[in-house]
PDB file of C-alpha atoms in Angstrom:
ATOM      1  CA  UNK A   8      76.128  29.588 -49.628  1.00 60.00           C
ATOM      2  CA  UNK A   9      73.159  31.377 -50.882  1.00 71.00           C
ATOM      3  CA  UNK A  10      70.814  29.775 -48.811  1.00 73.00           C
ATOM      4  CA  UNK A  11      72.935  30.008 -45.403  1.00 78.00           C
ATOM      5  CA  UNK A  12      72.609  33.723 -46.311  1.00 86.00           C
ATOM      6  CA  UNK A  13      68.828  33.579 -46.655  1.00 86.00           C
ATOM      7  CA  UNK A  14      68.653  31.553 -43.343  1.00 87.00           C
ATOM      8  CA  UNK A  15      70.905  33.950 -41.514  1.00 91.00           C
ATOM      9  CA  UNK A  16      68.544  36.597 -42.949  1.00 89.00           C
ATOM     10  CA  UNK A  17      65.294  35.211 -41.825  1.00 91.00           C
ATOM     11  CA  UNK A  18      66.719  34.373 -38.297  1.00 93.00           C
ATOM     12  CA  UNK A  19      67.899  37.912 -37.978  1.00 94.00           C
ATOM     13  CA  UNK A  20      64.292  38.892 -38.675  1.00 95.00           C
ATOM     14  CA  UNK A  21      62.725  36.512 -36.029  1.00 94.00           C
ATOM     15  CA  UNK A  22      65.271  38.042 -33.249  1.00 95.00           C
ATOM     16  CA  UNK A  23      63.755  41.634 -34.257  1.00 95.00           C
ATOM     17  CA  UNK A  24      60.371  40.459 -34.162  1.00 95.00           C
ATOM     18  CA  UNK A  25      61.081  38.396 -30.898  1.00 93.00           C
ATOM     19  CA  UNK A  26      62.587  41.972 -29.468  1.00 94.00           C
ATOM     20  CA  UNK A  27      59.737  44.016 -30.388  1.00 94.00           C
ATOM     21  CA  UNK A  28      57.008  41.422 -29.009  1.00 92.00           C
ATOM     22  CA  UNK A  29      59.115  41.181 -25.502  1.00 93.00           C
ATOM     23  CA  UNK A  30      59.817  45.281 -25.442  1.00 94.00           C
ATOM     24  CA  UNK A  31      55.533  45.350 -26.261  1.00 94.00           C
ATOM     25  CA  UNK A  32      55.245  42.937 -23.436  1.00 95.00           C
ATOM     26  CA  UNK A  33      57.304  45.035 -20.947  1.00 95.00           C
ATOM     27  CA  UNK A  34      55.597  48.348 -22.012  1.00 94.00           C
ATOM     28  CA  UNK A  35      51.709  46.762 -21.667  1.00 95.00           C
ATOM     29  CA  UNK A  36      53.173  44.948 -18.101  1.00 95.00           C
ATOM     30  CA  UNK A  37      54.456  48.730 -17.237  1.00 93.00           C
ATOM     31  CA  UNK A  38      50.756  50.171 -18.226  1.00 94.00           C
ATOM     32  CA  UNK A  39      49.141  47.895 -16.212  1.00 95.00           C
ATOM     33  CA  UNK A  40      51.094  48.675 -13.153  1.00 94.00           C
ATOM     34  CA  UNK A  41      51.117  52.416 -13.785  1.00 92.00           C
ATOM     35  CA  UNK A  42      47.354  52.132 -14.185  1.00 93.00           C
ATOM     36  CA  UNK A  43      46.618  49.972 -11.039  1.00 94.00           C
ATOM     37  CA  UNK A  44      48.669  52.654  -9.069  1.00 91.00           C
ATOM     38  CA  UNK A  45      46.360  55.128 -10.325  1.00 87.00           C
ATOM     39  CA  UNK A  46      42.948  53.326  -9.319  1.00 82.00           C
TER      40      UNK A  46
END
């Protein structure tokens, strides 16, 4: 029991981590096209 709780835990952590990284992704893809629009 104790360790499904740890796993469910740790998997919880990767989908935040996952989210950030993607919602970084978006915002640097976003920078880039804001920035070529300015050139």
């Amino acid at each position: 029991f104790r360790i499904g709780t740890e796993k469910d835990i740790i998997s919880e952590e990767i989908d935040k981590e996952i989210d950030t990284i993607s919602m970084k992704e978006d915002i640097d893809k976003a920078v880039d096209y804001i920035s070529k629009r300015f050139e």
